[in-house]
Short mmCIF file of C-alpha atoms in Angstrom, two decimals:
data_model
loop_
_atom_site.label_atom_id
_atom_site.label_comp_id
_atom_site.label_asym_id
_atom_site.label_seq_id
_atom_site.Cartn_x
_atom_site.Cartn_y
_atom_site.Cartn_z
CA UNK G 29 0.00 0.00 0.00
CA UNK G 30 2.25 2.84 -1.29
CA UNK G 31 -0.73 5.77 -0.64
CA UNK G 32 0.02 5.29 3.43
CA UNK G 33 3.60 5.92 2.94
CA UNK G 34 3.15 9.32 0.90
CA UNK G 35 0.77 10.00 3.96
CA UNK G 36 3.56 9.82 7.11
CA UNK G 37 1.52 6.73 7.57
CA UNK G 38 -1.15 8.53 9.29
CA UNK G 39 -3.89 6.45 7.58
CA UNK G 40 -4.24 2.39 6.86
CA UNK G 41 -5.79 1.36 3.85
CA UNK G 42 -8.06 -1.74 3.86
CA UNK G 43 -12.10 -2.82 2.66
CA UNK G 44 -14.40 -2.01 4.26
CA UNK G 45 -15.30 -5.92 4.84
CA UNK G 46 -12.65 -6.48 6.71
CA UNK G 47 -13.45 -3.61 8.89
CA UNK G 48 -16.35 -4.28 10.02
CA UNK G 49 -15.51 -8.06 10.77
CA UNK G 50 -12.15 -6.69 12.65
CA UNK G 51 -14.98 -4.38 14.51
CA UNK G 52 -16.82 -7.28 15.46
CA UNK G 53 -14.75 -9.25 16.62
CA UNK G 54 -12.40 -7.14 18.79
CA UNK G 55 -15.71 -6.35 21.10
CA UNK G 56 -17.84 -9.00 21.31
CA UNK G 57 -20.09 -8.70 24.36
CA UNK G 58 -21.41 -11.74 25.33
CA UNK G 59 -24.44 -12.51 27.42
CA UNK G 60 -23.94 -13.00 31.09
CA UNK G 61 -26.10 -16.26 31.79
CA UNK G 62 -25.17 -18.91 32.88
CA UNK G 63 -27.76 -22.49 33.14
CA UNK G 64 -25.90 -25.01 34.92
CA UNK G 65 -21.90 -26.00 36.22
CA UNK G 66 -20.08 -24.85 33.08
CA UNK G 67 -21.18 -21.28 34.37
CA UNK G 68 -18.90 -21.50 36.71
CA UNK G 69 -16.06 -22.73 34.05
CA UNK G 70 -17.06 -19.35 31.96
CA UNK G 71 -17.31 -17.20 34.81
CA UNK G 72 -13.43 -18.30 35.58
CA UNK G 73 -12.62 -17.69 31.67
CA UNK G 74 -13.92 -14.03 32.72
CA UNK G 75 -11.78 -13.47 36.25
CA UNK G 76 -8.70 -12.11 35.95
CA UNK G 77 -6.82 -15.61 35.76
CA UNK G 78 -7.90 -15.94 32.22
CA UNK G 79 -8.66 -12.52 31.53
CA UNK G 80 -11.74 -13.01 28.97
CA UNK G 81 -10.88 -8.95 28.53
CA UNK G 82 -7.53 -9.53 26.25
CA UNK G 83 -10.17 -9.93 23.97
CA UNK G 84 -12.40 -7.27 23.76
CA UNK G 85 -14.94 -9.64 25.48
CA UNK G 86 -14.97 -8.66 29.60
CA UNK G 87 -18.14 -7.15 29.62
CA UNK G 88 -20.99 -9.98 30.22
CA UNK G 89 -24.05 -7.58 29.62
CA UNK G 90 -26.57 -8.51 31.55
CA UNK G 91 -29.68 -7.11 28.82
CA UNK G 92 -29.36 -9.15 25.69
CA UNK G 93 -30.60 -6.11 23.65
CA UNK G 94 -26.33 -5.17 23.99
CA UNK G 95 -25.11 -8.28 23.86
CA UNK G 96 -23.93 -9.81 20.86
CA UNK G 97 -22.72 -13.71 21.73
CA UNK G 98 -24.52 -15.96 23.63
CA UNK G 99 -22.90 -18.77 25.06
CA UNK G 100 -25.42 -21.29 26.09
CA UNK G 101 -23.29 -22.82 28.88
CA UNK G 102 -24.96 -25.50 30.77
CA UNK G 103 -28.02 -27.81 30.84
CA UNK G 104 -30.99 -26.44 29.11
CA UNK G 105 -34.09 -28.60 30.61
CA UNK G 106 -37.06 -28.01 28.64
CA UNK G 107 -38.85 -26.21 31.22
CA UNK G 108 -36.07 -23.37 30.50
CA UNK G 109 -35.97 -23.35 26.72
CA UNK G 110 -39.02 -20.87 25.94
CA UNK G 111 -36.85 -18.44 28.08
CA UNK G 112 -33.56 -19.43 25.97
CA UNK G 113 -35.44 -18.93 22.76
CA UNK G 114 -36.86 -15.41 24.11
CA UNK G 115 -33.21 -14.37 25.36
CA UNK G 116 -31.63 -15.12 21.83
CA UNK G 117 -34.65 -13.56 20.19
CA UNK G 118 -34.23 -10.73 22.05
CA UNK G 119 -30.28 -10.10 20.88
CA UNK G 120 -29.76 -7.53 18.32
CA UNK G 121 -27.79 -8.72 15.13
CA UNK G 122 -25.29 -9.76 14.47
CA UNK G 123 -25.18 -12.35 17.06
CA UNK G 124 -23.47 -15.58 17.45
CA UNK G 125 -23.83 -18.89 19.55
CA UNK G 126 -21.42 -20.92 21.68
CA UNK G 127 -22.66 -24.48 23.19
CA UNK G 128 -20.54 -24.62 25.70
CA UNK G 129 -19.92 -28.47 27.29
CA UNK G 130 -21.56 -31.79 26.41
CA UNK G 131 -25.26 -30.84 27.54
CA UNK G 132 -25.57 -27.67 25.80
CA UNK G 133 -24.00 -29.63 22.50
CA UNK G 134 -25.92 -33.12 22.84
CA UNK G 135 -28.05 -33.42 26.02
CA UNK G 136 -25.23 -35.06 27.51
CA UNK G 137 -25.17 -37.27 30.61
CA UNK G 138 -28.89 -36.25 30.50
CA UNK G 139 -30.64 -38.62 27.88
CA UNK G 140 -33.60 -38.17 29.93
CA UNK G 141 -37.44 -36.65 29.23
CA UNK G 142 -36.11 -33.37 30.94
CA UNK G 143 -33.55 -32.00 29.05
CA UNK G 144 -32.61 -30.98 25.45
CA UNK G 145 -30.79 -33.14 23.28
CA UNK G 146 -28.70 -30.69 22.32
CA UNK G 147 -29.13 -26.56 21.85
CA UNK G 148 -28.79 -26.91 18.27
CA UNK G 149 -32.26 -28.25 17.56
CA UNK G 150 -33.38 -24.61 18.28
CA UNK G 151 -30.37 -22.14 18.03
CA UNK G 152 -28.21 -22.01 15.18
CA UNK G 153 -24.97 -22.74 17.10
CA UNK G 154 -21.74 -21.68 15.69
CA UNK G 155 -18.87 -23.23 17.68
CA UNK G 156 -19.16 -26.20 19.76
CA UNK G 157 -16.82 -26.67 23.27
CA UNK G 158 -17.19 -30.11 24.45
CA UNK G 159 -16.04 -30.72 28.03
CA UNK G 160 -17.62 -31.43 31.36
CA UNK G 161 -17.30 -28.87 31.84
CA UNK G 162 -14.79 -27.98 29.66
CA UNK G 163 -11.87 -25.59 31.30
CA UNK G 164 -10.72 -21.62 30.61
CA UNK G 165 -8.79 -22.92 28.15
CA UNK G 166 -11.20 -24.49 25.94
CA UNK G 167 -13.99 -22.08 25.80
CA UNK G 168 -11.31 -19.75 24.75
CA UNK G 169 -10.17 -21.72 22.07
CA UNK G 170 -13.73 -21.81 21.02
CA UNK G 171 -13.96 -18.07 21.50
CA UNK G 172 -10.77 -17.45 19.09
CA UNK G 173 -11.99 -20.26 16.30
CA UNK G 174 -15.29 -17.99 16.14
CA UNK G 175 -13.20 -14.93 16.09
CA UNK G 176 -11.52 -16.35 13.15
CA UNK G 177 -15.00 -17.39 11.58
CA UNK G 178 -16.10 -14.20 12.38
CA UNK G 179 -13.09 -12.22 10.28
CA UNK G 180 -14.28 -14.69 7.37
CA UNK G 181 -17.95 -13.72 7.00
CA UNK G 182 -18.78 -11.63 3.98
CA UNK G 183 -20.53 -8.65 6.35
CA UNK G 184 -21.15 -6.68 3.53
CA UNK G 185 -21.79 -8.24 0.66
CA UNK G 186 -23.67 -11.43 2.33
CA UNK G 187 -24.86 -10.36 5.51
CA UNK G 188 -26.11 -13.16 7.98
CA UNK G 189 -29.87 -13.51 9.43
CA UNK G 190 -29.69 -15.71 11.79
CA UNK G 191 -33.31 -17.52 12.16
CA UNK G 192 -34.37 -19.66 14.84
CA UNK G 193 -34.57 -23.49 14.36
CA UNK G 194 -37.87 -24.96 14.62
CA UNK G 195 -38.42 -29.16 15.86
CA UNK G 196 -37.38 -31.63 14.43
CA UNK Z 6 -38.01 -38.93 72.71
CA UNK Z 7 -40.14 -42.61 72.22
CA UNK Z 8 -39.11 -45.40 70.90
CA UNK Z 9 -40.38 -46.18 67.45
CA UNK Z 10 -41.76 -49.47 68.62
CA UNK Z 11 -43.89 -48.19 71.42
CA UNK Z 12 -45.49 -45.25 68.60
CA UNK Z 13 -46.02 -48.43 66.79
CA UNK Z 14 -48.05 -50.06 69.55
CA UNK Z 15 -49.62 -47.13 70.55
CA UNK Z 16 -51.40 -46.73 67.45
CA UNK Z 17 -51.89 -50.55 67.14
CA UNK Z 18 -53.68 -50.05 70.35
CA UNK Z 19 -55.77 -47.11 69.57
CA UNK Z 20 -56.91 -48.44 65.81
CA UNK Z 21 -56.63 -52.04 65.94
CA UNK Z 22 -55.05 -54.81 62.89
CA UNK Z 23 -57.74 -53.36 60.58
CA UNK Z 24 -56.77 -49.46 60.38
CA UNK Z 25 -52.99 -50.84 61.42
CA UNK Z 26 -52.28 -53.33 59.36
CA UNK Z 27 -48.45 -53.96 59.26
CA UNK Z 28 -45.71 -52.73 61.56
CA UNK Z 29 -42.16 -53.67 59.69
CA UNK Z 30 -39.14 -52.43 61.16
CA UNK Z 31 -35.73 -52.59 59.30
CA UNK Z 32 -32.74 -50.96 60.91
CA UNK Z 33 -34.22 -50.07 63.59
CA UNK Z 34 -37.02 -48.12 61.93
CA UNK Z 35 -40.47 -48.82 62.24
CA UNK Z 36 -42.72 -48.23 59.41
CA UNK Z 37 -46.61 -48.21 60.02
CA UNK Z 38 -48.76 -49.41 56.95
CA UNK Z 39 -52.19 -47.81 57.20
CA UNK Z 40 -55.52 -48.82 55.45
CA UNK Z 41 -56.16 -46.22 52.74
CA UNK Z 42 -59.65 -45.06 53.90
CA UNK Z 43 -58.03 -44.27 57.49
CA UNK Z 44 -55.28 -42.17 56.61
CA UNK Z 45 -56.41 -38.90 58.01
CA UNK Z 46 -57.48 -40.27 61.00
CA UNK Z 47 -54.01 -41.66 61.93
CA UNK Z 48 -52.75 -38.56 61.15
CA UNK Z 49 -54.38 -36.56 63.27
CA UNK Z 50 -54.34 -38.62 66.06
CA UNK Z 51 -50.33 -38.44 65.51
CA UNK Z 52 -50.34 -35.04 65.03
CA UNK Z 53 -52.84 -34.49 68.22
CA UNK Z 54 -51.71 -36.56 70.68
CA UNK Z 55 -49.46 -34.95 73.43
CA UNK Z 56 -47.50 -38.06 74.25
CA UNK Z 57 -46.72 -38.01 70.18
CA UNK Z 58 -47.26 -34.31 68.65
CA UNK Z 59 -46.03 -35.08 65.21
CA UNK Z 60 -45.89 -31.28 64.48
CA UNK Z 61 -43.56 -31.84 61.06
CA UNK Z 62 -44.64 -33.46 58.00
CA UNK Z 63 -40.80 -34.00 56.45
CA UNK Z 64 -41.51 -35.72 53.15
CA UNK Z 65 -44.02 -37.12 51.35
CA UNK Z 66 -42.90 -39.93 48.29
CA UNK Z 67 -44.66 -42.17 45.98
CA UNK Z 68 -43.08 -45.98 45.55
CA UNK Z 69 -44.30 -47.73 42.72
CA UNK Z 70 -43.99 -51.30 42.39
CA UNK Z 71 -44.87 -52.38 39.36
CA UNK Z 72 -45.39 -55.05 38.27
CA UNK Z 73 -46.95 -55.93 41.99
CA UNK Z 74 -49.53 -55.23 43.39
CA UNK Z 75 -51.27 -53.11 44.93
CA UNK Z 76 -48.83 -51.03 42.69
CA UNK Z 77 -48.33 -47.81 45.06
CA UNK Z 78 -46.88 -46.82 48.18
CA UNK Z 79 -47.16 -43.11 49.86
CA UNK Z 80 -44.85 -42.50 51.86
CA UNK Z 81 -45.15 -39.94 54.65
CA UNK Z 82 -41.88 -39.34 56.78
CA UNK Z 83 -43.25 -37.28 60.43
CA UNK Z 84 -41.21 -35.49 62.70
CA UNK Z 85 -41.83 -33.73 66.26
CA UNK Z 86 -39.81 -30.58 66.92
CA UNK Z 87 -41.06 -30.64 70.61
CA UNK Z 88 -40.34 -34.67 71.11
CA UNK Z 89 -37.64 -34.80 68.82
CA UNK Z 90 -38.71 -38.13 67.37
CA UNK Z 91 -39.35 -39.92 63.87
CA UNK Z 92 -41.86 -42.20 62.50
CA UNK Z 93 -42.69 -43.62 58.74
CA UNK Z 94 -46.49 -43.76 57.80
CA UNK Z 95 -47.05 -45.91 54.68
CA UNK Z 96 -50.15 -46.40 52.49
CA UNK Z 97 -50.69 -48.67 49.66
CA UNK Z 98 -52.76 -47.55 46.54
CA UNK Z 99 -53.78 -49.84 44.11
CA UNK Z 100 -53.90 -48.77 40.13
CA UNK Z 101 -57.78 -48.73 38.89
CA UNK Z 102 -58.40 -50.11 35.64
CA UNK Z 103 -57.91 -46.55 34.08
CA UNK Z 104 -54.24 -46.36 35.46
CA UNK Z 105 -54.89 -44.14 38.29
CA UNK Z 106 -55.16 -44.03 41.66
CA UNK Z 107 -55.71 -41.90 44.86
CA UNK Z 108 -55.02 -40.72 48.42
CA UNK Z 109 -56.68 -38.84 50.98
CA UNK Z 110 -54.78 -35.55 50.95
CA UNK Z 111 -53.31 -34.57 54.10
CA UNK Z 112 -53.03 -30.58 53.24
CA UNK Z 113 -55.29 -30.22 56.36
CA UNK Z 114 -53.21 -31.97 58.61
CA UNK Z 115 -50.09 -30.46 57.62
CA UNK Z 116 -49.95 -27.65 55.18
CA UNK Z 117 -46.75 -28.59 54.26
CA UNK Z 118 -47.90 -31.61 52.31
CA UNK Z 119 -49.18 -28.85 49.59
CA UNK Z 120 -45.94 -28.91 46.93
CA UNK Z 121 -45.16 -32.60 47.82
CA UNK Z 122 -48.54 -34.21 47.33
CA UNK Z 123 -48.24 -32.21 44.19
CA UNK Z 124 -45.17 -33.39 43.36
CA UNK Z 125 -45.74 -37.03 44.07
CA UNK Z 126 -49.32 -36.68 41.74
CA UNK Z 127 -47.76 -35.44 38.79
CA UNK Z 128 -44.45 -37.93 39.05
CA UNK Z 129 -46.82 -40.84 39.58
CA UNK Z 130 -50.05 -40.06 38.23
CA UNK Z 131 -51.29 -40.37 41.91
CA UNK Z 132 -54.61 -38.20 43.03
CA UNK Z 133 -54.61 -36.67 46.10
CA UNK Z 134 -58.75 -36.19 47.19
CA UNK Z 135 -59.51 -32.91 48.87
CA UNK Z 136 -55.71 -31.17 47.73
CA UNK Z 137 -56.62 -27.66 47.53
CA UNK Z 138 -54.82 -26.63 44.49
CA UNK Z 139 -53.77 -29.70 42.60
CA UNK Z 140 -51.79 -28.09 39.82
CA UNK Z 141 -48.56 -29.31 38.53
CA UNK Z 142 -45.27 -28.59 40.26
CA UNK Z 143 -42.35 -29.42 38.37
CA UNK Z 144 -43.64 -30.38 34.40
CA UNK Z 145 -44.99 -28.33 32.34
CA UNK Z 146 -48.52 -28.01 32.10
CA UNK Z 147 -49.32 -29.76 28.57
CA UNK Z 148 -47.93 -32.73 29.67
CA UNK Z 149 -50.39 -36.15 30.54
CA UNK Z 150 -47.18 -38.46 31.55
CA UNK Z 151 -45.80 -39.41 34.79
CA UNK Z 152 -42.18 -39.62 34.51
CA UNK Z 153 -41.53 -41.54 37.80
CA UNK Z 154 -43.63 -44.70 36.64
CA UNK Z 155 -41.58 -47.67 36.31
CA UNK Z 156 -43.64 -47.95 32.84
CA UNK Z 157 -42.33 -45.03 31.45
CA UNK Z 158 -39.60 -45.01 29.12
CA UNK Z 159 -37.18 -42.62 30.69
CA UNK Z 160 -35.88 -41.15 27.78
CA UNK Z 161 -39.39 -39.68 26.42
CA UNK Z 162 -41.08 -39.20 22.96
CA UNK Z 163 -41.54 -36.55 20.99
CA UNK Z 164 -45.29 -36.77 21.26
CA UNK Z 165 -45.35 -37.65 24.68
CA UNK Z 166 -42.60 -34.57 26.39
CA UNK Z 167 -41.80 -31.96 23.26
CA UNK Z 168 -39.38 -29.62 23.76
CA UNK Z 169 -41.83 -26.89 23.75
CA UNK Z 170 -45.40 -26.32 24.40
#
């Protein structure tokens, strides 16, 4: 890029696409819920021994009309998944999904009438964790594989709308 | 405190082999099994007699048995602050031909039975006569199974338990 060099390199030159993914992804607030024991796994990614903030990412926000991931960490019985479904409905786009651990990706231990087999029959889930629960580490390697997804996605010229899954 | 074995015989005495019809004890508990139409009788003579004063209903649970029969058990665990003594009140409920059955409720006894009679009706399909507000507790409303039955395949269907109403 010759132009920023004639400029003192005062400016940097990029698209526009890029942009806007880089803006996404350097503050992505996620949603500060939490439905069973892996809570407790992503409320220690947040503290400062993991330090969830070197990301752009320490505020949880506790409205989900400013928050832009959720991350669906825990069981989800069925009892709670009309309030799941309202949550995510209620999230402004963009907005992106984590199951974090093996109930929120498959039901887990729970194969039982209680619980949901798995988030994904109703929320178009973007990065898996498995785990249980799984540690700091791993939700933040799920956190920086959708950051990378995230830097992918054609904002501009193919803009995602997210819809929610109906049953199977 | 009293021994378990002389609550036993006191109620023995006071309602006779028909009302009383079983007094097991493992472990050094005794259990009383009570005729199904007497229930709230026995209760409140446990809960009304000084030497007894069963002022604390701690837990009421639903056995079932099946195949057996009769296929039911409630289960009524009693407690008394001011004697500081336990005793296990059991009744046996047979299934009727339409796969129900019922209980005298013992809300007026001890309110506290309110959420666990409820509990035990909607886990196993179990009717509690007179309960004040028999609602469901725990499942959602649109549901017609009773998870707890030994019957009922634990894993669900999607007709039976849907994800959502």
């Amino acid at each position: 890029m010759g132009i920023e060099r004639h400029l003192n390199d005062t400016v940097h030159v990029t698209n526009l696409e890029w942009f806007v993914n880089w803006a996404r992804k350097s503050s992505m607030w996620p949603l500060g819920f939490g439905l069973a024991c892996c809570a407790l796994e992503m409320i220690a990614t947040f503290v400062s021994r993991y330090d969830l903030s070197r990301f752009g990412m320490e505020v949880a926000r506790p409205s989900p009309r400013q928050a832009d991931l959720m991350i669906v960490a825990g069981t989800a019985s069925k009892k709670m998944l009309p309030a799941v479904l309202r949550i995510y409905e209620q999230m402004a786009d963009p907005k992106w999904v984590i199951a974090m651990g093996a109930c929120a990706c498959t039901g887990g231990i729970y194969k039982n009438y209680a619980v949901v087999q798995g988030i994904d029959r109703h929320l178009p889930v973007d990065v898996y964790v498995p785990g249980c629960p799984p540690r700091p580490e791993a939700l933040l390697d799920g956190i920086l594989q959708l950051h990378a997804r995230v830097m992918k996605e054609q904002s501009i010229r193919n803009p995602r709308i997210p819809r929610i899954k109906t049953t199977r | 405190m009293t021994n378990q074995e002389t609550i036993a015989g006191k109620l023995s005495e006071r309602f006779g082999p028909e009302v009383i019809q079983d007094t097991p004890a493992f472990r050094d508990q005794v259990t009383a099994v009570v005729a199904r139409e007497r229930i709230l009788d026995v209760c409140r003579f446990l809960r009304d007699d000084p030497e007894l004063a069963f002022d604390f209903l701690s837990f009421v649970a639903g056995v079932d048995r099946y195949p057996a029969s009769p296929r039911f058990e409630v289960v009524y665990q009693l407690y008394s602050t001011t004697k500081n003594h336990r005793f296990r009140v059991k009744v046996l409920a047979p299934e009727e031909s339409d796969g129900s059955a019922s209980v005298d409720s013992v809300f007026r006894i001890w309110p506290t039975a309110d959420w666990h009679e409820r509990e035990t009706a909607e886990m196993f399909g179990i009717t509690f006569k007179g309960h004040p507000d028999p609602r469901k507790l725990l499942l959602p409303e649109n549901w017609t199974v009773h998870p707890l039955r030994k019957d009922f395949p634990l894993e669900g269907t999607e007709e039976l338990t849907p994800d959502l109403p």
